[in-house]
């Protein structure tokens, strides 16, 4: 495959704000001048340790150690090749890439082709919604209160009833049968491939960046013997356990409000958004699970208890089962979890149709805490008019109260449970305490380390900021390198180059200094990342942290001035050390000897250099 010219690789990176790319998946907050932070997308964490520095185009997680530039982020998140990552960003900014030896842009393959195929299929389905055959689909939407504008906003389309409408259109665009099968757009039969979706209303399912990765299709005709809803099968880009319908449209409001509403279907998402509940999302043919929680926590910035997650469930048995399943995972949220149930068991779509937008908004304002809802579900299975029913209900509901993570709420809900059961408060409190003790040992079980393979080579220790010596000299060298890596491209090289030429007393920091000094042009975009990548092991992790850690300054101008001052102090320190050595020589040399006079001249020169540096502040 022809290689993209390096100049184009650098240009695309220079024109791309890494914070925009990462911000589509992670809620980023200010973490000081030039620094952003959020919950790491590479591992599960409760407090944010993932830092992004847009001005140097780099990210680093201080928890798991993952780091890199915008290309490595896309490659890790979307499993792209390097070429595919560059091509995707180039397409995003409208930049035409050039390939070595003047070759034309190659036909991309793999995941990039899957994304492109879904984009083409979505356009095909949207166009079909305007055809005479799609009258049943337009009527379905109209009967549920959705006009043409709503259909266009959500990209709703129509799949023709024939067996090869989409297949023929996609083949005309150059897609092979193998590619269409891999995309889940067609199915394989004895006579070849045929359209997976036929005679159905179609919703595009998009990832958090807005790229179409699959479809959900609703049955329209009585002679269709397939399921009511048919989704794209699992593919290389579509994992239903990780996808939430509507998240691409809701992510900004979710991040801003720290609130998400989880509903049950595509039309419910549409109804909520049109009614002004712009934080609504839905799962795609699967139960809400831990992977969905991970995705939402990163978008919400769910590192405090100030957020809200509101579930809607049907009041029937299936809805109750879904609520209990969601309750099992609710502790994974730092946000508080709630349940909202519409009057008369209506879902948001039907409620909007019957009672208007205000009624939809109101159900989320009258939400109940998740654990209160679950308590009521547990009690509903017992006859509380009998002693046996009260005892059974207490045994069933006490663990729920014991499991409330906010200890300040437990006494109040203990009283609520006592009132609902009609039992003495002391008896209920004792049952809750017993339930708490029964669950505690499992949570506090000692960790048994895995056996160590002593024959395996021992990995070198990871050098980090935390492992550096706690001395004044080390602190000065650390801060100076941090400033140079983060702001060296904005500072006059003459103000910092003399300091970089001086060896550092801490070996780990000196290794980073050497990598920085080896960079020929600190005005080039990406020079700092290149310095980090070229730092020899085991010191590369330290270089990454120096590049991404929060620099102690209020503004960029303050940071630049501080960097210059730190480099000046490194030079003064080196001169002072030279002076100390010369003063020792003065003590042992005769004052009138040529050597003694030369040393005193040298001392005067060093004092003058210090004065010049101090006056140049």
Coordinates of C-alpha atoms in Angstrom, one line a residue:
X1 CA 0.0 0.0 0.0
X2 CA 1.4 3.5 -0.9
X3 CA 2.6 5.5 2.1
X4 CA 1.2 8.9 2.9
X5 CA 3.8 11.6 2.6
X6 CA 5.2 12.6 6.0
X7 CA 4.5 16.3 5.3
X8 CA 0.8 15.5 5.0
X9 CA 0.8 13.4 8.2
X10 CA 2.3 16.3 10.1
X11 CA 0.0 18.8 8.4
X12 CA -3.2 16.9 9.3
X13 CA -2.0 16.5 12.9
X14 CA -1.2 20.3 13.1
X15 CA -4.7 21.1 11.8
X16 CA -6.5 18.8 14.2
X17 CA -7.3 19.7 17.8
X18 CA -6.7 16.6 19.8
X19 CA -9.1 17.8 22.5
X20 CA -12.0 17.8 19.9
X21 CA -11.3 14.2 18.9
X22 CA -10.9 12.9 22.5
X23 CA -13.8 15.2 23.7
X24 CA -16.2 13.2 21.5
X25 CA -15.7 10.3 23.8
X26 CA -14.6 11.8 27.1
X27 CA -16.0 14.7 29.0
X28 CA -12.9 17.0 29.5
X29 CA -12.6 19.6 32.2
X30 CA -10.0 22.3 32.7
X31 CA -7.0 21.1 34.8
X32 CA -4.9 24.2 34.8
X33 CA -3.4 26.3 32.0
X34 CA -3.3 24.4 28.7
X35 CA -4.4 21.1 30.4
X36 CA -7.7 19.2 30.3
X37 CA -8.6 16.0 32.2
X38 CA -11.4 13.4 32.3
X39 CA -12.1 9.8 33.0
X40 CA -9.7 7.5 31.2
X41 CA -11.2 5.7 28.2
X42 CA -8.5 2.9 28.5
X43 CA -9.4 1.7 32.0
X44 CA -12.2 2.0 34.5
X45 CA -11.6 4.6 37.2
X46 CA -13.6 6.6 39.7
X47 CA -11.5 9.8 39.7
X48 CA -10.1 11.4 36.5
X49 CA -6.4 10.8 35.9
X50 CA -6.5 11.1 32.1
X51 CA -4.8 14.4 30.9
X52 CA -4.9 16.0 27.5
X53 CA -2.6 18.9 26.4
X54 CA -4.0 20.3 23.2
X55 CA -1.1 22.7 22.5
X56 CA 1.3 19.8 22.3
X57 CA -1.2 17.3 20.8
X58 CA -0.7 14.6 23.5
X59 CA -2.6 12.7 26.1
X60 CA -1.5 10.6 29.1
X61 CA -3.2 8.6 31.8
X62 CA -1.5 8.9 35.2
X63 CA -3.4 5.8 36.3
X64 CA -2.8 3.2 33.6
X65 CA 0.1 4.8 31.7
X66 CA -1.6 5.0 28.3
X67 CA -0.3 7.9 26.2
X68 CA 0.1 9.1 22.7
X69 CA -1.0 11.6 20.0
X70 CA -4.2 12.0 18.1
X71 CA -3.3 9.1 15.7
X72 CA -2.6 6.7 18.5
X73 CA -5.8 7.6 20.2
X74 CA -7.9 6.8 17.1
X75 CA -6.0 3.6 16.5
X76 CA -6.6 2.4 20.0
X77 CA -10.3 3.5 20.2
X78 CA -11.4 2.4 16.7
X79 CA -8.8 -0.3 16.0
X80 CA -7.6 1.5 12.9
X81 CA -4.3 1.2 11.1
X82 CA -2.0 4.2 11.1
X83 CA -3.0 5.0 7.5
X84 CA -6.7 4.7 8.2
X85 CA -6.3 7.1 11.2
X86 CA -4.6 9.7 9.1
X87 CA -7.2 9.3 6.3
X88 CA -10.1 9.7 8.7
X89 CA -8.7 12.9 10.2
X90 CA -7.9 14.2 6.7
X91 CA -11.5 13.6 5.6
X92 CA -12.7 15.3 8.7
X93 CA -10.9 18.5 7.9
X94 CA -11.3 18.3 4.1
X95 CA -7.5 17.8 3.5
X96 CA -6.3 16.0 0.3
X97 CA -3.6 13.6 1.1
X98 CA -0.7 12.8 -1.2
X99 CA 1.1 9.5 -1.4
X100 CA 4.7 8.7 -2.0
X101 CA 5.9 8.3 -5.7
X102 CA 2.8 10.2 -6.8
X103 CA 0.5 7.3 -6.3
X104 CA -3.2 7.8 -6.2
X105 CA -5.1 7.4 -2.9
X106 CA -5.4 3.6 -2.3
X107 CA -8.7 1.8 -1.9
X108 CA -8.9 1.5 1.8
X109 CA -10.0 -1.7 3.4
X110 CA -11.1 -3.2 6.6
X111 CA -12.9 -1.0 9.1
X112 CA -12.7 2.2 7.0
X113 CA -14.7 0.4 4.2
X114 CA -17.3 -0.7 6.8
X115 CA -17.8 2.9 7.9
X116 CA -18.1 4.1 4.3
X117 CA -20.5 1.3 3.5
X118 CA -22.8 2.3 6.3
X119 CA -22.7 5.9 5.3
X120 CA -23.8 5.0 1.8
X121 CA -26.5 2.6 3.1
X122 CA -27.9 5.3 5.4
X123 CA -28.1 7.7 2.4
X124 CA -29.9 5.0 0.4
X125 CA -32.5 4.4 3.1
X126 CA -33.1 8.1 3.6
X127 CA -33.8 8.6 -0.1
X128 CA -36.2 5.6 -0.1
X129 CA -38.4 7.2 2.6
X130 CA -39.6 9.7 0.0
X131 CA -40.7 7.0 -2.6
X132 CA -44.3 6.0 -3.1
X133 CA -43.6 2.5 -1.7
X134 CA -42.6 4.0 1.7
X135 CA -46.1 5.3 2.4
X136 CA -46.5 2.8 5.2
X137 CA -43.3 4.0 6.8
X138 CA -44.3 7.7 6.6
X139 CA -47.7 6.8 8.0
X140 CA -46.1 5.0 10.9
X141 CA -44.1 8.1 11.8
X142 CA -47.0 10.4 11.4
X143 CA -49.2 8.4 13.6
X144 CA -46.6 8.7 16.3
X145 CA -46.2 12.5 16.0
X146 CA -43.1 12.6 13.8
X147 CA -43.1 14.8 10.7
X148 CA -40.6 14.9 7.9
X149 CA -38.3 17.3 9.8
X150 CA -38.1 14.9 12.7
X151 CA -37.3 12.0 10.3
X152 CA -34.6 14.0 8.7
X153 CA -33.1 15.0 12.0
X154 CA -32.7 11.4 13.2
X155 CA -31.8 10.1 9.7
X156 CA -34.8 7.7 9.6
X157 CA -35.1 5.9 6.3
X158 CA -37.0 3.0 4.6
X159 CA -35.8 -0.3 3.3
X160 CA -37.6 -1.4 0.1
X161 CA -39.6 -4.7 0.2
X162 CA -37.5 -6.3 -2.6
X163 CA -34.6 -8.7 -2.0
X164 CA -31.8 -6.7 -3.6
X165 CA -32.6 -3.0 -3.6
X166 CA -29.8 -2.0 -1.3
X167 CA -27.5 -4.8 -2.6
X168 CA -27.7 -3.5 -6.1
X169 CA -27.1 0.1 -5.1
X170 CA -24.1 -0.8 -3.0
X171 CA -22.6 -3.0 -5.7
X172 CA -23.0 0.0 -8.1
X173 CA -20.8 1.9 -5.7
X174 CA -18.1 -0.7 -5.9
X175 CA -18.7 -2.7 -2.7
X176 CA -18.2 -6.4 -2.9
X177 CA -20.5 -9.1 -1.5
X178 CA -17.9 -10.0 1.0
X179 CA -17.7 -6.4 2.3
X180 CA -21.5 -6.1 2.5
X181 CA -21.7 -9.4 4.5
X182 CA -18.9 -8.1 6.8
X183 CA -20.9 -4.9 7.3
X184 CA -24.1 -6.8 8.2
X185 CA -26.0 -5.1 5.4
X186 CA -26.8 -8.3 3.6
X187 CA -27.4 -11.9 4.5
X188 CA -26.1 -15.0 2.7
X189 CA -28.6 -17.3 1.0
X190 CA -28.3 -20.3 -1.4
X191 CA -28.6 -18.0 -4.4
X192 CA -26.2 -15.4 -3.0
X193 CA -26.5 -12.3 -0.9
X194 CA -29.8 -10.5 -0.3
X195 CA -30.9 -7.4 1.7
X196 CA -31.0 -8.0 5.4
X197 CA -33.6 -5.2 5.9
X198 CA -36.7 -5.4 3.7
X199 CA -40.0 -3.5 3.9
X200 CA -39.0 -1.8 7.2
X201 CA -38.6 1.6 8.7
X202 CA -34.9 2.1 9.4
X203 CA -33.0 4.1 12.0
X204 CA -29.3 4.6 11.6
X205 CA -27.3 3.7 14.7
X206 CA -24.3 6.0 15.1
X207 CA -21.3 5.8 17.4
X208 CA -20.4 8.7 19.7
X209 CA -18.5 10.5 16.9
X210 CA -21.6 10.5 14.7
X211 CA -20.5 7.8 12.2
X212 CA -23.1 5.3 11.2
X213 CA -22.1 1.8 12.4
X214 CA -25.4 -0.1 12.1
X215 CA -29.2 0.0 11.7
X216 CA -32.3 -0.8 13.6
X217 CA -35.4 -1.7 11.5
X218 CA -39.0 -1.8 12.5
X219 CA -41.5 -4.2 10.9
X220 CA -44.3 -2.5 9.0
X221 CA -46.2 -5.2 7.1
X222 CA -48.4 -8.0 8.4
X223 CA -46.8 -10.6 6.0
X224 CA -43.4 -9.9 7.5
X225 CA -42.8 -12.9 9.8
X226 CA -39.5 -11.6 11.2
X227 CA -39.1 -10.0 14.6
X228 CA -40.7 -6.6 15.4
X229 CA -37.3 -5.0 15.5
X230 CA -34.3 -6.3 13.6
X231 CA -30.8 -4.9 14.2
X232 CA -27.5 -5.1 12.5
X233 CA -25.6 -8.2 13.7
X234 CA -22.3 -8.0 15.6
X235 CA -19.6 -6.7 13.2
X236 CA -16.1 -5.3 13.6
X237 CA -17.5 -1.8 14.2
X238 CA -20.9 -2.6 15.8
X239 CA -20.9 -4.1 19.3
X240 CA -24.5 -3.7 20.6
X241 CA -23.3 -4.0 24.3
X242 CA -21.3 -0.8 23.8
X243 CA -23.7 1.2 21.6
X244 CA -26.4 3.7 22.8
X245 CA -28.9 5.0 20.2
X246 CA -29.0 8.8 20.2
X247 CA -25.7 9.3 22.1
X248 CA -24.2 11.2 19.2
X249 CA -27.0 13.8 19.4
X250 CA -27.2 13.8 23.2
X251 CA -23.5 13.8 24.3
X252 CA -23.1 17.5 24.5
X253 CA -26.2 18.0 26.7
X254 CA -25.2 15.0 28.8
X255 CA -21.7 16.4 29.4
X256 CA -23.0 19.8 30.2
X257 CA -25.9 18.7 32.5
X258 CA -24.2 15.6 34.0
X259 CA -27.5 14.0 33.4
X260 CA -28.6 11.1 31.2
X261 CA -32.1 9.6 30.5
X262 CA -32.2 5.9 29.5
X263 CA -35.4 5.0 27.6
X264 CA -36.3 1.8 25.8
X265 CA -36.6 2.4 22.1
X266 CA -35.8 4.5 19.0
X267 CA -39.2 6.3 19.0
X268 CA -38.9 7.1 22.7
X269 CA -35.5 8.8 22.1
X270 CA -37.1 10.8 19.3
X271 CA -40.1 11.8 21.5
X272 CA -37.8 12.9 24.3
X273 CA -35.5 15.0 22.2
X274 CA -38.4 16.7 20.4
X275 CA -40.0 17.4 23.8
X276 CA -36.9 19.1 25.1
X277 CA -35.3 16.1 27.0
X278 CA -32.1 16.2 24.9
X279 CA -30.2 13.8 27.1
X280 CA -32.2 10.7 26.2
X281 CA -30.5 7.6 24.8
X282 CA -31.6 3.9 24.3
X283 CA -29.9 0.6 24.1
X284 CA -30.0 -1.3 20.8
X285 CA -31.6 -4.6 21.1
X286 CA -29.9 -5.6 24.3
X287 CA -30.2 -5.0 28.1
X288 CA -28.5 -2.0 29.7
X289 CA -25.2 -3.2 31.0
X290 CA -21.7 -2.5 32.4
X291 CA -20.2 -1.5 29.0
X292 CA -23.0 1.1 28.5
X293 CA -22.2 2.5 32.0
X294 CA -18.5 2.8 31.1
X295 CA -19.4 4.8 27.9
X296 CA -21.8 7.1 29.8
X297 CA -19.5 7.8 32.7
X298 CA -16.9 9.1 30.3
X299 CA -19.3 11.4 28.5
X300 CA -20.9 12.6 31.8
X301 CA -17.6 13.2 33.5
X302 CA -19.1 11.0 36.3
X303 CA -16.4 11.5 39.0
X304 CA -18.7 13.1 41.5
X305 CA -22.1 12.4 43.1
X306 CA -23.7 15.5 41.5
X307 CA -24.9 13.7 38.3
X308 CA -28.1 11.9 37.6
X309 CA -29.0 8.8 35.6
X310 CA -32.7 8.3 35.0
X311 CA -34.1 5.1 33.7
X312 CA -37.6 4.6 32.3
X313 CA -39.2 1.1 32.6
X314 CA -42.5 -0.3 31.6
X315 CA -44.6 -1.2 34.6
X316 CA -45.0 -4.8 33.4
X317 CA -43.0 -7.8 34.4
X318 CA -40.4 -7.3 31.8
X319 CA -39.9 -3.7 32.9
X320 CA -39.6 -4.8 36.5
X321 CA -37.0 -7.3 35.5
X322 CA -35.0 -4.7 33.6
X323 CA -35.1 -2.4 36.6
X324 CA -33.7 -5.1 38.9
X325 CA -31.0 -5.8 36.4
X326 CA -30.0 -2.1 36.1
X327 CA -30.0 -1.8 39.9
X328 CA -27.4 -4.6 40.1
X329 CA -25.0 -2.3 38.2
X330 CA -26.1 1.1 39.6
X331 CA -23.2 1.3 42.0
X332 CA -20.8 1.6 39.1
X333 CA -22.1 5.2 38.7
X334 CA -20.9 8.0 40.9
X335 CA -24.1 9.8 39.8
X336 CA -27.3 9.1 41.6
X337 CA -29.7 6.8 39.8
X338 CA -33.4 7.2 39.5
X339 CA -36.5 5.6 37.9
X340 CA -39.2 7.5 36.0
X341 CA -42.5 5.8 35.2
X342 CA -45.0 7.6 33.0
X343 CA -48.7 7.7 34.1
X344 CA -50.9 4.8 32.9
X345 CA -47.8 2.9 31.9
X346 CA -47.3 5.0 28.7
X347 CA -43.9 5.1 27.1
X348 CA -42.5 8.6 26.2
X349 CA -43.6 8.3 22.6
X350 CA -47.2 7.5 23.4
X351 CA -47.3 10.0 26.3
X352 CA -46.1 12.8 23.9
X353 CA -48.7 11.8 21.4
X354 CA -51.6 11.8 23.9
X355 CA -50.6 14.6 26.3
X356 CA -47.9 16.7 24.7
X357 CA -44.3 17.7 25.2
X358 CA -44.8 19.1 28.7
X359 CA -46.1 15.7 29.9
X360 CA -42.9 14.0 28.7
X361 CA -40.7 16.5 30.5
X362 CA -42.7 16.1 33.7
X363 CA -42.1 12.4 34.1
X364 CA -38.4 13.0 34.6
X365 CA -39.1 15.7 37.2
X366 CA -41.1 13.3 39.3
X367 CA -38.5 10.6 39.3
X368 CA -37.9 8.3 42.3
X369 CA -34.5 7.0 43.6
X370 CA -33.6 3.7 42.0
X371 CA -33.4 1.9 45.4
X372 CA -36.8 3.2 46.4
X373 CA -38.3 1.8 43.2
X374 CA -36.6 -1.5 43.7
X375 CA -37.8 -1.7 47.3
X376 CA -41.3 -1.3 46.1
X377 CA -40.8 -4.0 43.5
X378 CA -39.5 -6.4 46.1
X379 CA -42.4 -5.7 48.5
X380 CA -45.0 -6.2 45.8
X381 CA -44.4 -9.9 45.8
X382 CA -45.5 -10.3 49.5
X383 CA -48.8 -10.2 51.4
X384 CA -48.0 -7.5 53.9
X385 CA -51.3 -8.2 55.8
X386 CA -49.7 -11.4 57.2
X387 CA -46.8 -11.9 59.6
X388 CA -45.2 -14.3 57.2
X389 CA -45.5 -11.8 54.4
X390 CA -43.9 -9.0 56.5
X391 CA -41.0 -11.2 57.5
X392 CA -40.4 -12.4 54.0
X393 CA -40.5 -8.9 52.6
X394 CA -38.1 -7.6 55.3
X395 CA -35.6 -10.3 54.4
X396 CA -35.9 -9.4 50.7
X397 CA -35.7 -5.7 51.1
X398 CA -33.2 -5.2 53.9
X399 CA -30.2 -6.0 51.7
X400 CA -31.3 -3.2 49.3
X401 CA -31.2 -0.6 52.1
X402 CA -27.9 -2.1 53.4
X403 CA -26.4 -1.7 49.9
X404 CA -27.1 2.1 49.6
X405 CA -23.6 3.5 49.1
X406 CA -24.5 6.9 50.6
X407 CA -24.4 6.0 54.4
X408 CA -26.2 9.2 55.3
X409 CA -29.3 8.0 53.4
X410 CA -29.5 4.6 55.0
X411 CA -31.2 5.7 58.3
X412 CA -33.9 7.5 56.3
X413 CA -34.7 4.6 54.1
X414 CA -34.6 2.2 57.0
X415 CA -37.5 4.3 58.4
X416 CA -39.2 4.3 55.0
X417 CA -39.0 0.5 54.9
X418 CA -40.3 0.1 58.5
X419 CA -43.3 2.3 57.6
X420 CA -44.1 0.4 54.4
X421 CA -43.9 -2.9 56.3
X422 CA -45.7 -1.7 59.4
X423 CA -42.9 -3.1 61.6
X424 CA -41.0 -1.7 64.5
X425 CA -38.1 0.6 63.5
X426 CA -35.7 -1.3 65.8
X427 CA -36.5 -4.6 64.2
X428 CA -36.0 -3.3 60.6
X429 CA -32.7 -1.5 61.6
X430 CA -31.4 -4.8 63.0
X431 CA -32.3 -6.6 59.8
X432 CA -30.5 -4.0 57.7
X433 CA -27.4 -4.2 59.9
X434 CA -27.4 -8.0 59.6
X435 CA -27.6 -7.7 55.8
X436 CA -24.8 -5.2 55.8
X437 CA -22.5 -7.6 57.8
X438 CA -23.3 -10.5 55.5
X439 CA -22.2 -8.6 52.4
X440 CA -19.1 -7.0 54.0
X441 CA -16.8 -10.0 54.2
X442 CA -16.9 -10.6 50.5
X443 CA -16.1 -7.0 49.8
X444 CA -13.2 -7.1 52.2
X445 CA -11.8 -10.5 51.3
X446 CA -8.0 -10.4 51.3
X447 CA -6.3 -10.2 47.9
X448 CA -4.4 -13.4 47.1
X449 CA -1.5 -12.5 44.7
X450 CA -1.1 -14.6 41.6
X451 CA 2.0 -16.9 41.6
X452 CA 5.1 -15.3 40.2
X453 CA 7.0 -16.9 37.4
X454 CA 10.5 -16.5 38.6
X455 CA 11.9 -17.6 35.3
X456 CA 10.4 -14.7 33.5
X457 CA 12.7 -11.7 32.9
X458 CA 12.0 -8.9 35.4
X459 CA 10.6 -5.7 33.7
X460 CA 12.6 -2.5 34.5
X461 CA 10.9 -0.3 37.1
X462 CA 8.7 2.4 35.7
X463 CA 10.2 5.8 36.3
X464 CA 7.5 8.5 37.1
X465 CA 7.3 11.9 38.6
X466 CA 6.3 10.3 41.9
X467 CA 9.5 8.1 41.9
X468 CA 11.9 11.1 41.5
X469 CA 14.0 12.1 44.5
X470 CA 12.4 14.8 46.7
X471 CA 15.2 17.4 46.6
X472 CA 15.3 21.0 45.6
X473 CA 17.7 20.3 42.7
X474 CA 15.4 17.6 41.3
X475 CA 12.4 19.9 41.6
X476 CA 14.1 22.6 39.7
X477 CA 15.2 20.3 36.9
X478 CA 11.7 18.6 36.8
X479 CA 9.9 21.9 36.5
X480 CA 12.3 23.3 33.9
X481 CA 11.9 20.3 31.7
X482 CA 8.1 20.3 32.1
X483 CA 8.0 24.0 31.0
X484 CA 10.3 23.4 28.0
X485 CA 8.3 20.3 26.8
X486 CA 5.0 22.1 27.1
X487 CA 5.9 25.7 26.1
X488 CA 9.3 25.4 24.4
X489 CA 7.7 26.1 21.0
X490 CA 6.6 29.6 22.2
X491 CA 9.8 30.7 23.9
X492 CA 13.0 32.2 22.3
X493 CA 15.5 29.3 22.0
X494 CA 18.3 31.6 23.1
X495 CA 16.6 31.9 26.5
X496 CA 16.5 28.1 27.1
X497 CA 19.1 26.4 25.0
X498 CA 22.0 27.3 27.4
X499 CA 20.2 25.5 30.2
X500 CA 19.4 22.5 28.1
X501 CA 23.1 22.1 27.3
X502 CA 23.8 21.6 31.0
X503 CA 23.8 18.1 32.4
X504 CA 21.2 17.4 35.1
X505 CA 22.0 15.9 38.5
X506 CA 19.0 13.4 38.3
X507 CA 19.8 10.7 35.8
X508 CA 16.2 10.1 34.8
X509 CA 15.7 13.8 34.1
X510 CA 19.0 14.0 32.3
X511 CA 17.8 11.3 29.9
X512 CA 14.8 13.4 29.1
X513 CA 17.0 16.5 28.6
X514 CA 19.1 14.6 26.1
X515 CA 16.0 13.7 24.1
X516 CA 14.8 17.3 24.1
X517 CA 18.2 18.7 23.1
X518 CA 18.4 16.2 20.2
X519 CA 15.3 17.8 18.6
X520 CA 16.5 20.0 15.7
X521 CA 13.5 22.3 15.5
X522 CA 11.3 23.1 18.6
X523 CA 9.0 25.2 16.4
X524 CA 7.8 22.2 14.5
X525 CA 4.4 20.8 15.3
X526 CA 4.8 17.6 17.3
X527 CA 8.4 18.2 18.3
X528 CA 7.7 17.6 22.0
X529 CA 5.9 14.3 21.3
X530 CA 8.9 13.3 19.2
X531 CA 11.2 14.1 22.1
X532 CA 9.1 11.9 24.4
X533 CA 9.0 9.0 21.9
X534 CA 12.8 9.2 21.5
X535 CA 13.5 9.2 25.3
X536 CA 15.4 6.0 26.1
X537 CA 13.8 3.4 28.4
X538 CA 13.1 3.1 31.2
X539 CA 12.6 6.9 31.3
X540 CA 10.0 7.3 28.5
X541 CA 7.1 7.2 31.0
X542 CA 8.7 10.1 32.9
X543 CA 9.0 12.1 29.7
X544 CA 5.3 11.5 29.0
X545 CA 4.3 12.7 32.5
X546 CA 6.5 15.8 32.1
X547 CA 4.7 16.6 28.9
X548 CA 1.2 16.1 30.2
X549 CA 1.3 17.0 33.9
X550 CA -0.3 20.3 35.0
X551 CA 2.2 23.1 34.9
X552 CA 2.0 25.5 37.8
X553 CA 0.9 28.7 36.1
X554 CA -2.3 30.7 35.8
X555 CA -2.0 31.8 32.1
X556 CA 0.0 30.7 29.1
X557 CA 2.0 33.9 29.4
X558 CA 2.8 33.1 33.0
X559 CA 3.9 29.6 32.0
X560 CA 6.2 30.9 29.3
X561 CA 7.8 33.4 31.7
X562 CA 8.2 30.7 34.4
X563 CA 9.9 28.4 31.9
X564 CA 12.4 31.1 31.0
X565 CA 13.0 31.8 34.7
X566 CA 13.5 28.1 35.5
X567 CA 16.0 27.8 32.7
X568 CA 17.8 30.9 34.0
X569 CA 18.0 29.3 37.5
X570 CA 19.5 26.2 36.0
X571 CA 22.3 28.3 34.5
X572 CA 22.8 30.3 37.8
X573 CA 23.0 27.0 39.6
X574 CA 25.7 25.7 37.3
X575 CA 27.7 29.0 37.7
X576 CA 27.4 28.8 41.4
X577 CA 28.8 25.3 41.4
X578 CA 31.7 26.5 39.3
X579 CA 32.3 29.3 41.8
X580 CA 32.3 26.9 44.7
X581 CA 35.1 24.9 43.0
X582 CA 37.1 28.0 42.2
X583 CA 36.8 29.3 45.8
X584 CA 38.3 26.1 46.9
X585 CA 41.2 26.7 44.6
X586 CA 41.7 30.2 45.9
X587 CA 42.2 28.8 49.4
X588 CA 45.1 26.7 48.3
X589 CA 46.8 29.0 45.8
X590 CA 49.2 31.9 46.7
X591 CA 47.4 35.2 46.1
X592 CA 50.2 36.7 44.1
X593 CA 50.8 33.6 41.9
X594 CA 49.7 33.6 38.3
X595 CA 47.3 30.7 39.1
X596 CA 45.8 32.6 42.0
X597 CA 45.3 35.8 39.9
X598 CA 43.7 33.7 37.1
X599 CA 41.2 32.1 39.5
X600 CA 40.2 35.5 40.9
X601 CA 39.7 36.9 37.4
X602 CA 37.6 33.8 36.6
X603 CA 35.5 34.4 39.8
X604 CA 34.9 38.0 38.7
X605 CA 33.7 36.8 35.3
X606 CA 31.3 34.3 36.9
X607 CA 29.9 37.0 39.2
X608 CA 29.3 39.2 36.1
X609 CA 27.5 36.3 34.3
X610 CA 25.2 35.8 37.3
X611 CA 24.4 39.6 37.4
X612 CA 23.7 39.5 33.7
X613 CA 21.3 36.6 34.1
X614 CA 19.6 38.1 37.1
X615 CA 19.2 41.5 35.3
X616 CA 17.8 39.7 32.3
X617 CA 14.7 38.5 34.2

